[in-house]
mmCIF file of C-alpha atoms in Angstrom:
data_model
loop_
_atom_site.group_PDB
_atom_site.id
_atom_site.type_symbol
_atom_site.label_atom_id
_atom_site.label_comp_id
_atom_site.label_asym_id
_atom_site.label_seq_id
_atom_site.Cartn_x
_atom_site.Cartn_y
_atom_site.Cartn_z
ATOM 1 C CA MET E 1 72.642 -26.299 133.793
ATOM 2 C CA ASP E 2 76.043 -26.848 131.890
ATOM 3 C CA TRP E 3 77.352 -23.696 130.820
ATOM 4 C CA LEU E 4 80.730 -22.463 129.210
ATOM 5 C CA GLN E 5 84.090 -24.028 130.150
ATOM 6 C CA GLY E 6 82.232 -26.679 132.171
ATOM 7 C CA VAL E 7 80.856 -24.466 134.804
ATOM 8 C CA ARG E 8 77.296 -25.414 136.082
ATOM 9 C CA LEU E 9 74.911 -22.789 137.092
ATOM 10 C CA PRO E 10 71.269 -22.449 137.805
ATOM 11 C CA PRO E 11 69.403 -20.810 134.825
ATOM 12 C CA SER E 12 68.677 -17.736 137.080
ATOM 13 C CA ALA E 13 72.513 -17.009 136.939
ATOM 14 C CA VAL E 14 72.746 -17.275 133.347
ATOM 15 C CA ALA E 15 69.872 -14.922 132.942
ATOM 16 C CA CYS E 16 71.561 -12.706 135.343
ATOM 17 C CA HIS E 17 74.791 -12.774 133.507
ATOM 18 C CA LEU E 18 72.755 -11.415 130.488
ATOM 19 C CA LEU E 19 71.681 -8.501 132.369
ATOM 20 C CA GLU E 20 75.266 -7.907 133.313
ATOM 21 C CA GLU E 21 76.365 -7.920 129.915
ATOM 22 C CA CYS E 22 73.799 -5.437 128.922
ATOM 23 C CA LEU E 23 74.611 -3.251 131.960
ATOM 24 C CA ILE E 24 78.507 -3.279 131.348
ATOM 25 C CA HIS E 25 78.488 -2.959 127.772
ATOM 26 C CA GLY E 26 75.858 -0.460 127.641
ATOM 27 C CA HIS E 27 78.009 1.787 130.017
ATOM 28 C CA ASP E 28 80.889 1.268 127.418
ATOM 29 C CA ILE E 29 78.614 2.512 124.541
ATOM 30 C CA ALA E 30 77.314 5.503 126.590
ATOM 31 C CA ARG E 31 80.768 6.435 127.651
ATOM 32 C CA VAL E 32 81.872 6.545 124.053
ATOM 33 C CA THR E 33 78.943 8.345 122.812
ATOM 34 C CA ARG E 34 78.925 10.587 125.920
ATOM 35 C CA GLN E 35 75.458 9.743 126.724
ATOM 36 C CA PRO E 36 73.891 9.286 130.326
ATOM 37 C CA TRP E 37 73.521 5.495 131.296
ATOM 38 C CA PRO E 38 72.015 5.290 134.956
ATOM 39 C CA VAL E 39 72.140 1.716 136.429
ATOM 40 C CA ARG E 40 69.554 1.329 138.711
ATOM 41 C CA ARG E 41 70.581 -0.607 142.148
ATOM 42 C CA HIS E 42 68.332 -3.451 141.842
ATOM 43 C CA HIS E 43 69.602 -4.187 138.383
ATOM 44 C CA ALA E 44 73.241 -4.104 139.519
ATOM 45 C CA LEU E 45 72.098 -6.133 142.640
ATOM 46 C CA LEU E 46 70.619 -8.734 140.437
ATOM 47 C CA ALA E 47 73.850 -8.819 138.222
ATOM 48 C CA VAL E 48 76.246 -9.201 141.225
ATOM 49 C CA GLU E 49 74.229 -11.459 143.561
ATOM 50 C CA GLY E 50 72.685 -13.359 140.788
ATOM 51 C CA ALA E 51 75.554 -13.687 138.271
ATOM 52 C CA VAL E 52 79.154 -12.577 139.568
ATOM 53 C CA LEU E 53 79.254 -14.261 142.824
ATOM 54 C CA PRO E 54 77.497 -17.491 141.647
ATOM 55 C CA LEU E 55 80.000 -17.823 138.836
ATOM 56 C CA ILE E 56 82.985 -17.143 141.289
ATOM 57 C CA ALA E 57 81.623 -19.763 143.585
ATOM 58 C CA ALA E 58 81.212 -22.359 140.785
ATOM 59 C CA LEU E 59 84.736 -22.056 139.468
ATOM 60 C CA PRO E 60 87.526 -23.775 141.178
ATOM 61 C CA LEU E 61 88.887 -22.161 144.344
ATOM 62 C CA THR E 62 92.063 -21.176 142.704
ATOM 63 C CA ALA E 63 90.586 -19.660 139.497
ATOM 64 C CA PHE E 64 89.979 -16.116 140.588
ATOM 65 C CA VAL E 65 93.152 -15.915 142.733
ATOM 66 C CA ASN E 66 96.530 -14.784 140.993
ATOM 67 C CA GLN E 67 98.899 -17.832 142.212
ATOM 68 C CA GLU E 68 102.153 -15.947 141.666
ATOM 69 C CA LYS E 69 101.011 -13.075 143.677
ATOM 70 C CA ALA E 70 98.823 -14.548 146.399
ATOM 71 C CA GLY E 71 101.739 -16.537 148.063
ATOM 72 C CA SER E 72 100.684 -17.235 151.564
ATOM 73 C CA PHE E 73 98.051 -14.523 151.517
ATOM 74 C CA ARG E 74 95.307 -14.997 154.192
ATOM 75 C CA ALA E 75 92.540 -12.661 154.867
ATOM 76 C CA ARG E 76 88.729 -12.625 155.708
ATOM 77 C CA PHE E 77 86.527 -10.170 154.457
ATOM 78 C CA GLU E 78 82.833 -9.449 154.518
ATOM 79 C CA LEU E 79 81.135 -7.774 151.608
ATOM 80 C CA ARG E 80 78.107 -5.898 152.377
ATOM 81 C CA LEU E 81 76.033 -5.079 149.269
ATOM 82 C CA ARG E 82 73.750 -2.013 149.842
ATOM 83 C CA GLY E 83 69.966 -3.062 149.539
ATOM 84 C CA GLY E 84 71.332 -6.888 149.381
ATOM 85 C CA GLY E 85 72.842 -9.344 151.612
ATOM 86 C CA SER E 86 76.152 -10.097 152.925
ATOM 87 C CA THR E 87 79.037 -12.398 151.555
ATOM 88 C CA SER E 88 82.190 -13.667 153.250
ATOM 89 C CA MET E 89 85.255 -13.762 151.093
ATOM 90 C CA ILE E 90 88.087 -16.116 152.736
ATOM 91 C CA PHE E 91 91.422 -15.941 151.029
ATOM 92 C CA ASP E 92 93.755 -18.885 151.979
ATOM 93 C CA ASP E 93 97.025 -19.688 150.321
ATOM 94 C CA GLY E 94 95.920 -19.251 146.768
ATOM 95 C CA SER E 95 92.185 -19.873 147.066
ATOM 96 C CA LEU E 96 89.267 -17.925 147.369
ATOM 97 C CA THR E 97 86.048 -19.350 149.182
ATOM 98 C CA LEU E 98 82.622 -17.402 149.202
ATOM 99 C CA GLY E 99 79.965 -17.716 151.829
ATOM 100 C CA ALA E 100 76.659 -16.588 152.360
ATOM 101 C CA GLY E 101 76.067 -14.312 155.464
ATOM 102 C CA ARG E 102 78.475 -12.886 157.944
ATOM 103 C CA ALA E 103 81.981 -14.296 158.727
ATOM 104 C CA ARG E 104 83.912 -14.379 161.833
ATOM 105 C CA ASP E 105 87.313 -12.764 162.818
ATOM 106 C CA VAL E 106 86.934 -10.336 159.748
ATOM 107 C CA ASP E 107 89.852 -8.420 158.755
ATOM 108 C CA ALA E 108 88.012 -5.809 157.091
ATOM 109 C CA TYR E 109 84.250 -4.764 155.880
ATOM 110 C CA ILE E 110 83.247 -3.720 152.574
ATOM 111 C CA SER E 111 80.194 -1.591 151.941
ATOM 112 C CA ALA E 112 79.362 -1.279 148.405
ATOM 113 C CA ASP E 113 76.629 0.059 146.179
ATOM 114 C CA PRO E 114 75.870 -2.397 143.585
ATOM 115 C CA ALA E 115 76.551 -0.442 140.534
ATOM 116 C CA ALA E 116 79.828 1.126 141.741
ATOM 117 C CA LEU E 117 81.077 -2.429 142.854
ATOM 118 C CA MET E 118 80.282 -3.858 139.645
ATOM 119 C CA LEU E 119 82.032 -1.197 137.598
ATOM 120 C CA VAL E 120 85.051 -1.556 139.662
ATOM 121 C CA PHE E 121 85.155 -5.140 139.660
ATOM 122 C CA ILE E 122 84.960 -5.458 135.821
ATOM 123 C CA GLY E 123 87.610 -2.849 135.599
ATOM 124 C CA ARG E 124 85.570 -0.055 134.224
ATOM 125 C CA GLN E 125 86.186 2.590 137.252
ATOM 126 C CA GLY E 126 89.078 3.022 139.649
ATOM 127 C CA LEU E 127 88.688 3.157 143.541
ATOM 128 C CA GLY E 128 89.214 6.852 144.013
ATOM 129 C CA LYS E 129 85.763 8.192 142.687
ATOM 130 C CA PRO E 130 83.658 5.543 144.527
ATOM 131 C CA LEU E 131 85.559 6.085 147.685
ATOM 132 C CA LEU E 132 85.418 9.704 147.593
ATOM 133 C CA GLY E 133 81.718 9.792 146.564
ATOM 134 C CA GLY E 134 81.010 7.189 149.183
ATOM 135 C CA THR E 135 79.451 4.330 147.224
ATOM 136 C CA LEU E 136 82.160 2.220 148.428
ATOM 137 C CA ALA E 137 83.423 2.159 152.103
ATOM 138 C CA ALA E 138 85.949 -0.023 154.105
ATOM 139 C CA TRP E 139 86.832 -0.568 157.727
ATOM 140 C CA GLY E 140 87.963 -3.068 160.141
ATOM 141 C CA ARG E 141 90.956 -4.277 162.219
ATOM 142 C CA ARG E 142 93.179 -4.792 159.141
ATOM 143 C CA PRO E 143 91.934 -2.624 156.297
ATOM 144 C CA TRP E 144 95.378 -2.527 154.620
ATOM 145 C CA LYS E 145 94.702 -6.098 153.437
ATOM 146 C CA LEU E 146 92.139 -4.891 151.182
ATOM 147 C CA ALA E 147 94.884 -3.181 149.027
ATOM 148 C CA ARG E 148 96.707 -6.626 148.809
ATOM 149 C CA MET E 149 93.521 -8.174 147.968
ATOM 150 C CA LEU E 150 93.258 -6.077 144.907
ATOM 151 C CA THR E 151 96.602 -7.353 143.430
ATOM 152 C CA VAL E 152 95.831 -10.997 144.324
ATOM 153 C CA ILE E 153 92.491 -11.449 142.668
ATOM 154 C CA ASN E 154 92.385 -12.348 139.156
ATOM 155 C CA PRO E 155 89.392 -11.139 137.157
ATOM 156 C CA ARG E 156 90.787 -12.331 134.097
ATOM 157 C CA SER E 157 88.929 -15.741 134.765
ATOM 158 C CA LEU E 158 85.231 -14.135 134.506
ATOM 159 C CA PHE E 159 86.594 -12.041 131.573
ATOM 160 C CA ASP E 160 87.802 -15.320 129.912
ATOM 161 C CA ILE E 161 84.431 -16.890 130.397
ATOM 162 C CA ALA E 162 82.622 -13.754 129.254
ATOM 163 C CA GLY E 163 84.692 -13.927 126.061
ATOM 164 C CA SER E 164 83.809 -17.435 125.729
ATOM 165 C CA PHE E 165 80.001 -16.302 125.976
ATOM 166 C CA SER E 166 80.593 -13.704 123.347
ATOM 167 C CA THR E 167 82.362 -16.159 121.217
ATOM 168 C CA PHE E 168 79.639 -18.799 121.589
ATOM 169 C CA ALA E 169 76.807 -15.965 120.984
ATOM 170 C CA ALA E 170 78.417 -15.044 117.707
ATOM 171 C CA ARG E 171 78.973 -18.622 116.574
ATOM 172 C CA LEU E 172 74.996 -19.211 117.078
ATOM 173 C CA ARG E 173 74.482 -15.935 115.087
ATOM 174 C CA ARG E 174 76.736 -17.105 112.329
ATOM 175 C CA ASP E 175 74.984 -20.509 112.241
ATOM 176 C CA GLU E 176 71.630 -18.817 111.949
ATOM 177 C CA GLN E 177 72.778 -16.729 109.186
ATOM 178 C CA SER E 178 74.134 -19.735 107.370
ATOM 179 C CA ALA E 179 70.960 -21.677 107.952
ATOM 180 C CA ARG E 180 68.902 -18.795 106.447
ATOM 181 C CA ALA E 181 71.130 -18.572 103.381
ATOM 182 C CA ASP E 182 70.734 -22.337 102.822
ATOM 183 C CA ALA E 183 67.242 -22.194 103.293
ATOM 184 C CA GLY E 184 66.938 -19.393 100.564
ATOM 185 C CA ARG E 185 69.212 -21.320 98.219
ATOM 186 C CA GLU E 186 66.857 -24.357 98.642
ATOM 187 C CA ARG E 187 63.766 -22.274 97.648
ATOM 188 C CA ARG E 188 65.518 -20.811 94.644
ATOM 189 C CA LEU E 189 66.325 -24.505 93.706
ATOM 190 C CA LEU E 190 62.958 -25.810 94.238
ATOM 191 C CA HIS E 191 61.138 -22.708 92.510
ATOM 192 C CA PRO E 192 63.424 -21.727 89.689
ATOM 193 C CA PRO E 193 62.332 -18.392 88.206
ATOM 194 C CA SER E 194 60.648 -18.896 84.671
ATOM 195 C CA VAL E 195 60.892 -16.716 81.631
ATOM 196 C CA ALA E 196 56.985 -16.460 81.909
ATOM 197 C CA ALA E 197 57.356 -15.037 85.303
ATOM 198 C CA VAL E 198 59.874 -12.392 83.979
ATOM 199 C CA CYS E 199 57.543 -11.412 81.202
ATOM 200 C CA ARG E 200 54.485 -11.324 83.404
ATOM 201 C CA ILE E 201 56.005 -8.790 85.949
ATOM 202 C CA VAL E 202 57.056 -6.509 82.960
ATOM 203 C CA VAL E 203 53.487 -6.553 81.788
ATOM 204 C CA VAL E 204 52.266 -5.854 85.233
ATOM 205 C CA ARG E 205 54.403 -2.894 85.542
ATOM 206 C CA ASP E 206 53.565 -1.443 82.123
ATOM 207 C CA THR E 207 50.494 0.088 81.479
ATOM 208 C CA PRO E 208 48.143 -2.594 80.104
ATOM 209 C CA ALA E 209 46.479 -2.110 76.576
ATOM 210 C CA GLN E 210 42.679 -2.344 76.242
ATOM 211 C CA ASP E 211 43.042 -5.885 74.974
ATOM 212 C CA ASP E 212 45.550 -6.915 77.379
ATOM 213 C CA PRO E 213 44.268 -9.878 80.045
ATOM 214 C CA ALA E 214 43.586 -8.423 83.470
ATOM 215 C CA PRO E 215 46.540 -8.185 85.708
ATOM 216 C CA PRO E 216 47.162 -10.962 88.340
ATOM 217 C CA SER E 217 46.388 -10.212 91.957
ATOM 218 C CA THR E 218 48.686 -8.351 94.255
ATOM 219 C CA CYS E 219 49.904 -11.288 96.003
ATOM 220 C CA ALA E 220 50.871 -12.765 92.263
ATOM 221 C CA CYS E 221 52.631 -9.619 91.410
ATOM 222 C CA ARG E 222 54.611 -9.841 94.720
ATOM 223 C CA ALA E 223 55.826 -13.182 94.018
ATOM 224 C CA SER E 224 56.639 -12.547 90.566
ATOM 225 C CA ALA E 225 58.554 -9.510 91.595
ATOM 226 C CA GLU E 226 60.486 -11.657 93.954
ATOM 227 C CA GLU E 227 61.109 -14.454 91.280
ATOM 228 C CA ALA E 228 62.392 -11.871 88.609
ATOM 229 C CA GLN E 229 64.701 -10.302 91.383
ATOM 230 C CA ALA E 230 66.173 -13.777 91.925
ATOM 231 C CA HIS E 231 66.431 -14.484 88.204
ATOM 232 C CA ARG E 232 68.536 -11.170 87.817
#
């Protein structure tokens, strides 16, 4: 399906992106309010494998790489998500290509808990705590290339798309609110309050005298109240 900024994604990736938004911004709110926000591994795995990686793969090869810092950087990494699969990450002269499964001639391996990787990847957490806690681990023939990779990747492209999604959702909410307001105005124009309706609600609210007619039904009272409120 056509999505934001001309990206084409399967509907499942869009659904997983919504899950990712809930997990990330739920974390933000919990951190500010000092509340616990445990992220389950299978939820984070859906967010990363179902949304982040397909989105990167759908973007142009150079969209996720800082062209000024990349230069002639070349490296091959294998990302192993705990509880999930493996993904090869190939950097080649300013481009990034993802592939399913294991890669050959790998410079370094990354073993990551999906929740920890998601927080680091989106910039909500540094590398120190996950590395010390064991939720992230790296090894290989050229592990120093991982430090260079962190300076080369450009997560702003994902943030821009996420920002476009937020703007798109906000516009939908505004359109919906505007449509509801227009519908309300149309109803008031089609059914203008009458003086009789206002007088009738006053009579119903007061204690009726013995010779007063019987008050209208409950539904009629509620409708008259709405008309009187609109008239005021």
